[in-house]
PDB file of N, CA, C and O in Angstrom:
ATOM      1  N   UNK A  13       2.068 -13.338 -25.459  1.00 49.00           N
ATOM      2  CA  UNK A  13       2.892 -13.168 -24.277  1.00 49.00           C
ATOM      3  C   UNK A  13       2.828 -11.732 -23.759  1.00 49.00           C
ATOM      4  O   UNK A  13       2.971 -11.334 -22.602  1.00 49.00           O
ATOM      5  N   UNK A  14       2.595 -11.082 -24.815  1.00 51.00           N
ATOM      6  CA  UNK A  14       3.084  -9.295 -24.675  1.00 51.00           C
ATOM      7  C   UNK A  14       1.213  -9.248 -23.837  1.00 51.00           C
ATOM      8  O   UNK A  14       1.250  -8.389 -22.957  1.00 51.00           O
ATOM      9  N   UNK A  15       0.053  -9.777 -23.900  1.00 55.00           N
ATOM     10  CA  UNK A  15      -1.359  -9.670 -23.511  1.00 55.00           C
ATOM     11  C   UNK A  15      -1.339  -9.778 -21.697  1.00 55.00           C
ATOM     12  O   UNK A  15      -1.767  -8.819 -21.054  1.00 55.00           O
ATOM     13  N   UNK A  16      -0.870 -10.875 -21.067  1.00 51.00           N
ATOM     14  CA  UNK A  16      -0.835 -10.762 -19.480  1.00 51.00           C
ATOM     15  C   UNK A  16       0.442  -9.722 -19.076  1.00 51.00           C
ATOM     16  O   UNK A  16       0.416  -9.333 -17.908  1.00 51.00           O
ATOM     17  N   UNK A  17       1.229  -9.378 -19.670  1.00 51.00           N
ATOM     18  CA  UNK A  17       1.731  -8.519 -19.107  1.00 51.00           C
ATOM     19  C   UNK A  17       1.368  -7.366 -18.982  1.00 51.00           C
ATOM     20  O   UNK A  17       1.451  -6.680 -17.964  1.00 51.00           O
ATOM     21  N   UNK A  18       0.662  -6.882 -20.670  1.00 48.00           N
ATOM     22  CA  UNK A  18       0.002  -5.422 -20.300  1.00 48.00           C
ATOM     23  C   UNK A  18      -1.237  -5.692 -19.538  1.00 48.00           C
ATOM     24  O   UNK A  18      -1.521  -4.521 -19.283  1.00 48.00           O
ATOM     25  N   UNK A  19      -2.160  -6.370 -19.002  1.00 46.00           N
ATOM     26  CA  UNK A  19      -3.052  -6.724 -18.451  1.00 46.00           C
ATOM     27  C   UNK A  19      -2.369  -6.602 -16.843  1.00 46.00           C
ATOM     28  O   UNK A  19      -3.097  -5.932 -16.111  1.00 46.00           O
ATOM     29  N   UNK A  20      -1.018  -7.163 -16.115  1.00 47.00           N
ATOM     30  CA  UNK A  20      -1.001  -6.897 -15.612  1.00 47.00           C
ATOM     31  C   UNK A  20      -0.242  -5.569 -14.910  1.00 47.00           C
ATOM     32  O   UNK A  20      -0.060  -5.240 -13.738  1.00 47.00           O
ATOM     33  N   UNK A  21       0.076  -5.030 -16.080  1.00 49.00           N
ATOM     34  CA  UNK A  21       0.859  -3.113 -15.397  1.00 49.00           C
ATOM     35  C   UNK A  21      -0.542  -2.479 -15.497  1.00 49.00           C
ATOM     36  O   UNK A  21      -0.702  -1.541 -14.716  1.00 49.00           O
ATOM     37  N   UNK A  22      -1.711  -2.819 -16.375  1.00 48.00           N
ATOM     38  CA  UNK A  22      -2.788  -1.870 -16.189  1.00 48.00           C
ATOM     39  C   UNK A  22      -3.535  -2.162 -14.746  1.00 48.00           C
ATOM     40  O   UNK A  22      -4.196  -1.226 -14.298  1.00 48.00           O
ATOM     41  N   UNK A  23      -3.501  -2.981 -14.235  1.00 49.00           N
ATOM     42  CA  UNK A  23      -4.086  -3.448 -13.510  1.00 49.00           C
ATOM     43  C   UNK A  23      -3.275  -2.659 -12.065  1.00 49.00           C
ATOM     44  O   UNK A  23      -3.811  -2.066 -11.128  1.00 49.00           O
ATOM     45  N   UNK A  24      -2.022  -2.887 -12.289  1.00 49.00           N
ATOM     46  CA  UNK A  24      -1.276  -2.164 -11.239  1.00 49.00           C
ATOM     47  C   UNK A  24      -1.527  -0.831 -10.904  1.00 49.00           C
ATOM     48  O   UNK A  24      -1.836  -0.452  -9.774  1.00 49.00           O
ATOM     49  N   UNK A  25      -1.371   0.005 -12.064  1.00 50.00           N
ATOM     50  CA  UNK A  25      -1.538   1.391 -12.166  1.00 50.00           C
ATOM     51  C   UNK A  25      -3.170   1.804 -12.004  1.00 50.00           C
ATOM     52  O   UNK A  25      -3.545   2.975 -11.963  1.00 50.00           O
ATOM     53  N   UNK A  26      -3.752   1.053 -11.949  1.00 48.00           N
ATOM     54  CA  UNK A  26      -5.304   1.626 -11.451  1.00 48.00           C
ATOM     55  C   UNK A  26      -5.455   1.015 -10.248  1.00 48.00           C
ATOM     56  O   UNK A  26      -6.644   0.851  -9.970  1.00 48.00           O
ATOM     57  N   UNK A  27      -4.569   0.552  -9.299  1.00 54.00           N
ATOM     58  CA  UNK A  27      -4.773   0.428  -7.591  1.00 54.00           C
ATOM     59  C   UNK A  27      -3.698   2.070  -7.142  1.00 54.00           C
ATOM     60  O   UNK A  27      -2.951   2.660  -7.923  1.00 54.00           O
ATOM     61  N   UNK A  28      -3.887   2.313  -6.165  1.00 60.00           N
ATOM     62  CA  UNK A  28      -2.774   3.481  -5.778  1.00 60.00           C
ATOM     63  C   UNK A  28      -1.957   2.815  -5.147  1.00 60.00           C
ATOM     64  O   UNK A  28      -2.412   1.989  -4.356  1.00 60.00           O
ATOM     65  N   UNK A  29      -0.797   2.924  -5.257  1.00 77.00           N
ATOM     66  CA  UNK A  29       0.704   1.943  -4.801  1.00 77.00           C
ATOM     67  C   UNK A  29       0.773   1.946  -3.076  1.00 77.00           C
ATOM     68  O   UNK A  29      -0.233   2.541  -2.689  1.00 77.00           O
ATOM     69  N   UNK A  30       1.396   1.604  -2.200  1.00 80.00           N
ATOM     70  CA  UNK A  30       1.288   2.167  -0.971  1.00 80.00           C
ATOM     71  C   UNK A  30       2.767   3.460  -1.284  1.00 80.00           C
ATOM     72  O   UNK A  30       2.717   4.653  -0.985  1.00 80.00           O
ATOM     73  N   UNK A  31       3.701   2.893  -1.804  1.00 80.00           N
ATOM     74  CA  UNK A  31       4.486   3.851  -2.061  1.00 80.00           C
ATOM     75  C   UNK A  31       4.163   4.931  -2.902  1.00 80.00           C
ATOM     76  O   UNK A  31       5.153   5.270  -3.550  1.00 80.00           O
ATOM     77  N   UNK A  32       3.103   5.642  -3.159  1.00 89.00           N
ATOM     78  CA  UNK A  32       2.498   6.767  -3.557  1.00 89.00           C
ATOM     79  C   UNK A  32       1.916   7.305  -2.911  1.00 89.00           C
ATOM     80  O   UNK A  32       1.182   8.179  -3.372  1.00 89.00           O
ATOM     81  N   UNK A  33       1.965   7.011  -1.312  1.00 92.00           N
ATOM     82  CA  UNK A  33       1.458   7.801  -0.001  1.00 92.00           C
ATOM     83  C   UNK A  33       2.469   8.549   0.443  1.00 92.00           C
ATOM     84  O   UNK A  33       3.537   7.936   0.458  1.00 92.00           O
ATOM     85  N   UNK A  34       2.511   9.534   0.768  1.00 94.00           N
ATOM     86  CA  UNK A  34       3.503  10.428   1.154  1.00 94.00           C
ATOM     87  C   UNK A  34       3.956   9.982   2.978  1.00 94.00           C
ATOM     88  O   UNK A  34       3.196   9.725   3.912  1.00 94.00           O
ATOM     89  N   UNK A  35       5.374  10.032   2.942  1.00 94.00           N
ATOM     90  CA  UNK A  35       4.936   9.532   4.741  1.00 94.00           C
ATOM     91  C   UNK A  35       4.773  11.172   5.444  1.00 94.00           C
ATOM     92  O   UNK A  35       5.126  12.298   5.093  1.00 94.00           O
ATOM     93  N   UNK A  36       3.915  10.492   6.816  1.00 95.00           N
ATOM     94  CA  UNK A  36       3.600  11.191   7.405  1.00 95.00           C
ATOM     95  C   UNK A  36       3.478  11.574   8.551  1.00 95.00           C
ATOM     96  O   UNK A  36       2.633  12.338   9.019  1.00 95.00           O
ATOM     97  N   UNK A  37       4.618  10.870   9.212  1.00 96.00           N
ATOM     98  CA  UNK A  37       5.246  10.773  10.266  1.00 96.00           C
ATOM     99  C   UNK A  37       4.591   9.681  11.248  1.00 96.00           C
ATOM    100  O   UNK A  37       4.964   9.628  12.420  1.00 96.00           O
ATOM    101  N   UNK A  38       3.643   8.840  10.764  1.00 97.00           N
ATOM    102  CA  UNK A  38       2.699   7.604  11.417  1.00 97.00           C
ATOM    103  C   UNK A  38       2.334   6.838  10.712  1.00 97.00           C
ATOM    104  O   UNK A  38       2.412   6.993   9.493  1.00 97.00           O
ATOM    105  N   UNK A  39       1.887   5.912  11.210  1.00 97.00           N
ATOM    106  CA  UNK A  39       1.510   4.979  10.078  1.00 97.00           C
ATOM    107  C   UNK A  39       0.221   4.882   9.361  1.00 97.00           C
ATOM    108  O   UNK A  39      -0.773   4.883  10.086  1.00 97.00           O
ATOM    109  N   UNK A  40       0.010   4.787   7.917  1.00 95.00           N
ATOM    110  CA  UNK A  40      -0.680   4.854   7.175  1.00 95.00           C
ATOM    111  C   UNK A  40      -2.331   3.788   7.208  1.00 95.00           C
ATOM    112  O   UNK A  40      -3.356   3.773   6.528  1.00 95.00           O
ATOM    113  N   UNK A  41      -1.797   2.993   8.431  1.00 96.00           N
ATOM    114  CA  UNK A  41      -3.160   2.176   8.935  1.00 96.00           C
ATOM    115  C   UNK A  41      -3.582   1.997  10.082  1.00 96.00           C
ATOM    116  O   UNK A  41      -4.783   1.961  10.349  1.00 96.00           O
ATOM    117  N   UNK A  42      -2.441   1.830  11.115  1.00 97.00           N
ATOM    118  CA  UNK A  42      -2.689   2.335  12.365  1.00 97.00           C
ATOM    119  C   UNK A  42      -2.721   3.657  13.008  1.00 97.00           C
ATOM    120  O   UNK A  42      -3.539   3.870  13.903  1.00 97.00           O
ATOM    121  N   UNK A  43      -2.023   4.421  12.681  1.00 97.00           N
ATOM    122  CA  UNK A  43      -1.545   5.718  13.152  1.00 97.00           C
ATOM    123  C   UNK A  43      -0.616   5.665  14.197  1.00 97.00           C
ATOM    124  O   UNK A  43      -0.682   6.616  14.976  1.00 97.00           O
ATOM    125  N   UNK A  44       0.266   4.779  14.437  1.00 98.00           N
ATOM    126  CA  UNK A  44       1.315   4.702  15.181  1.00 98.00           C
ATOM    127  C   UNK A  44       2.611   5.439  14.728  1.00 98.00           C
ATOM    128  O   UNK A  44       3.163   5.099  13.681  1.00 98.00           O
ATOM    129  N   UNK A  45       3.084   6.407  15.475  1.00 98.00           N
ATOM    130  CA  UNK A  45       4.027   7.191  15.497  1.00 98.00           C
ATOM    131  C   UNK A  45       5.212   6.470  14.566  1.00 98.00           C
ATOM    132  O   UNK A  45       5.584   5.345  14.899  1.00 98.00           O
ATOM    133  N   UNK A  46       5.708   7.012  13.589  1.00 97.00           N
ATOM    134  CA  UNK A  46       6.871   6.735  12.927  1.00 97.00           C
ATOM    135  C   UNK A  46       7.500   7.702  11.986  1.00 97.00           C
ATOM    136  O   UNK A  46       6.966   8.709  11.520  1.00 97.00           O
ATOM    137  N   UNK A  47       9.030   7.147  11.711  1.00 96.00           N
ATOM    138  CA  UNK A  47       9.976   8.138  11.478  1.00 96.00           C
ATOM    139  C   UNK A  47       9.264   9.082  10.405  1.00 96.00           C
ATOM    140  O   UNK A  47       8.088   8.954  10.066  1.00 96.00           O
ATOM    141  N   UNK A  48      10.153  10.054   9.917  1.00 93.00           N
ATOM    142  CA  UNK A  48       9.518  11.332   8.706  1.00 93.00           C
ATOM    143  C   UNK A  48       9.744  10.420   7.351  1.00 93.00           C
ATOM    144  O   UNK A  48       9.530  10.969   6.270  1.00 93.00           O
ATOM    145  N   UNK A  49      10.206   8.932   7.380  1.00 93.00           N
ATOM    146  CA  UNK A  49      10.502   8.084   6.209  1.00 93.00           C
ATOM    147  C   UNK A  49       9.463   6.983   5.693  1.00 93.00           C
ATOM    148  O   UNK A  49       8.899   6.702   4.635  1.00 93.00           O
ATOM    149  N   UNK A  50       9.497   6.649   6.623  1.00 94.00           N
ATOM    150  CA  UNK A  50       8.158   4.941   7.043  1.00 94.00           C
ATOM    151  C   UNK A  50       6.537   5.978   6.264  1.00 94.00           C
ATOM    152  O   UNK A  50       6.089   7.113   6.102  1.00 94.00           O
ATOM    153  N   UNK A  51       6.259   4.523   6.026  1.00 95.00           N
ATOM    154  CA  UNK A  51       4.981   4.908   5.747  1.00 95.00           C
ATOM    155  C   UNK A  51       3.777   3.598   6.545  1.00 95.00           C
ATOM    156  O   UNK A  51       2.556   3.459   6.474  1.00 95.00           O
ATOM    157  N   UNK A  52       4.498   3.093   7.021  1.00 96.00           N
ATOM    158  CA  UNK A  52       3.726   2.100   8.204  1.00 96.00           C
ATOM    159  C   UNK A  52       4.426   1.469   9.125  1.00 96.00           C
ATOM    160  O   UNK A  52       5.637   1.364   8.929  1.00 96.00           O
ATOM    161  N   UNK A  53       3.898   0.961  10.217  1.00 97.00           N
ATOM    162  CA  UNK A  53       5.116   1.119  11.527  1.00 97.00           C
ATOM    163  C   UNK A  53       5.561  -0.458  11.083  1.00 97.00           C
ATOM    164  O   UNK A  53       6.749  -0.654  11.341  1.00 97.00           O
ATOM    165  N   UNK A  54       4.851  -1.673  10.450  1.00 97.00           N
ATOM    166  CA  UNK A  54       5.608  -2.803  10.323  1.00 97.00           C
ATOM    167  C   UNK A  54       5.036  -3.423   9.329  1.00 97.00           C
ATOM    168  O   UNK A  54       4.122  -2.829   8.758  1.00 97.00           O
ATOM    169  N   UNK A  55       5.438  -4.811   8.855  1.00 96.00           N
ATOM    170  CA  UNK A  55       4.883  -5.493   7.720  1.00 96.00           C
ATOM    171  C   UNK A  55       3.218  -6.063   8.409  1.00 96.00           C
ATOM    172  O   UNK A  55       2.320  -5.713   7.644  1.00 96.00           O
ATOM    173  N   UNK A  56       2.912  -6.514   9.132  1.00 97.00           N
ATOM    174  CA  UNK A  56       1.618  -6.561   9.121  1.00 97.00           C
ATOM    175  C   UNK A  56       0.404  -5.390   9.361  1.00 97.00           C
ATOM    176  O   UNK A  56      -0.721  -5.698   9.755  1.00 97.00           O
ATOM    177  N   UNK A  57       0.736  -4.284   9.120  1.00 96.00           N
ATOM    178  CA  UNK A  57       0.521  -2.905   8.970  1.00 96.00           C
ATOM    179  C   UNK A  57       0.267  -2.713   7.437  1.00 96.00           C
ATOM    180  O   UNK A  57      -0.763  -2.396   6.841  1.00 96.00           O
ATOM    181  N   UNK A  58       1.334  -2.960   7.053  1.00 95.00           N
ATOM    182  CA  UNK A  58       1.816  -2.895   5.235  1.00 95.00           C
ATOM    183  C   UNK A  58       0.870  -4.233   4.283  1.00 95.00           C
ATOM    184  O   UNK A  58       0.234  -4.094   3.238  1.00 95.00           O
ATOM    185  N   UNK A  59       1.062  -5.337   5.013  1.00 95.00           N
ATOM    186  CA  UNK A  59      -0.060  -6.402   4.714  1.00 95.00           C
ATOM    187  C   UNK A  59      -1.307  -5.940   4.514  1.00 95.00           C
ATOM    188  O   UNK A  59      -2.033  -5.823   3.527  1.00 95.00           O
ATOM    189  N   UNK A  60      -1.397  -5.713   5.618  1.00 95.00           N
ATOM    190  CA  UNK A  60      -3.405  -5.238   6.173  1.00 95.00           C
ATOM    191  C   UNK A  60      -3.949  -4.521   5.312  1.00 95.00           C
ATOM    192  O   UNK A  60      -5.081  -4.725   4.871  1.00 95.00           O
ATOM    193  N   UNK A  61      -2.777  -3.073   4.786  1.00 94.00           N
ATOM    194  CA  UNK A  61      -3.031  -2.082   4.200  1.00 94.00           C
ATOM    195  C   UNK A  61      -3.500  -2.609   2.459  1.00 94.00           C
ATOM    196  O   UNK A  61      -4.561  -2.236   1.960  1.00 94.00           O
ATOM    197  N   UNK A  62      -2.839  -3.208   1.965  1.00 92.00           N
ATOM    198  CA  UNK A  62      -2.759  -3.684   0.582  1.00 92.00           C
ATOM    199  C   UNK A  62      -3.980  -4.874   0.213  1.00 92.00           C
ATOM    200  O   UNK A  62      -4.498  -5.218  -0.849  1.00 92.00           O
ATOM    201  N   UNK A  63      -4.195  -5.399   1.916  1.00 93.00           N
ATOM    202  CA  UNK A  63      -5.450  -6.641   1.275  1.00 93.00           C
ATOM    203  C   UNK A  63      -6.618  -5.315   1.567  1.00 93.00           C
ATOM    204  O   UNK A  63      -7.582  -5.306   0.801  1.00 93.00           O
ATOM    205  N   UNK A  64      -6.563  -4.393   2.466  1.00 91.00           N
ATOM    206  CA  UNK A  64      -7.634  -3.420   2.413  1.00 91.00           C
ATOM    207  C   UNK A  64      -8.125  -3.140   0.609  1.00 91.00           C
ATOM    208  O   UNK A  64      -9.068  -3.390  -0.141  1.00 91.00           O
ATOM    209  N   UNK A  65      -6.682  -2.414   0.580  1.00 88.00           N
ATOM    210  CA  UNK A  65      -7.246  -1.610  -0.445  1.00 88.00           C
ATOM    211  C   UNK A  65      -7.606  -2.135  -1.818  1.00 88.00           C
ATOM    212  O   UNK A  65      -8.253  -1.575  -2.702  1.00 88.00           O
ATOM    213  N   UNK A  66      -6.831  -3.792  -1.799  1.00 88.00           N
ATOM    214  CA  UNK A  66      -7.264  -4.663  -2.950  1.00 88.00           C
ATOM    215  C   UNK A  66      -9.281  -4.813  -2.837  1.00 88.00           C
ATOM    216  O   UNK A  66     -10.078  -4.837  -3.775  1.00 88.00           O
ATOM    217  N   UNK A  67      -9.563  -4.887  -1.332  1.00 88.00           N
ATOM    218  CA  UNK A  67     -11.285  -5.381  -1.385  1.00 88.00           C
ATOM    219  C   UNK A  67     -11.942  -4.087  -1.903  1.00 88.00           C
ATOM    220  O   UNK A  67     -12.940  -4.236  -2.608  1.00 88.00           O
ATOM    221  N   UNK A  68     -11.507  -2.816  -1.642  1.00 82.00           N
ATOM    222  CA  UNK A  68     -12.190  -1.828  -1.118  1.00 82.00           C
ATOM    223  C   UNK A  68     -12.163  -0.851  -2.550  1.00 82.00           C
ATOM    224  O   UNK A  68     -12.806   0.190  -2.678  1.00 82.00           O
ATOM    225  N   UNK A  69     -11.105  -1.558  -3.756  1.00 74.00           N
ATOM    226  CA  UNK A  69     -11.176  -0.656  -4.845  1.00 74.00           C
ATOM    227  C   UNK A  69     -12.567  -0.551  -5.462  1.00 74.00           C
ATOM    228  O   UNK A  69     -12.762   0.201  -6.417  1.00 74.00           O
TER     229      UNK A  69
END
């Protein structure tokens, strides 16, 4: 039982989180203007971003 779980935190920790992007006042896939908090202007922004970076590791 204890085998898919560590299988899946290792697995986690070797993608970069989106919440380990610092915001930056736009969004992290479009570049659309947003607050000094956001790190993407909406959920299909935040979607896009995560199936990106799942193909692209």
């Amino acid at each position: 039982m204890a085998e898919p779980m560590a299988a899946a935190a290792a697995a986690a920790q070797a993608r970069p989180t989106r919440l380990s992007l610092p915001p930056k006042g736009s969004c992290w896939y479009c570049e659309k203007p947003v607050d000094s908090v956001r790190r993407f202007c909406g959920k299909t922004c935040t979607d896009s971003f995560d199936e990106e970076a799942e193909y692209t590791r």
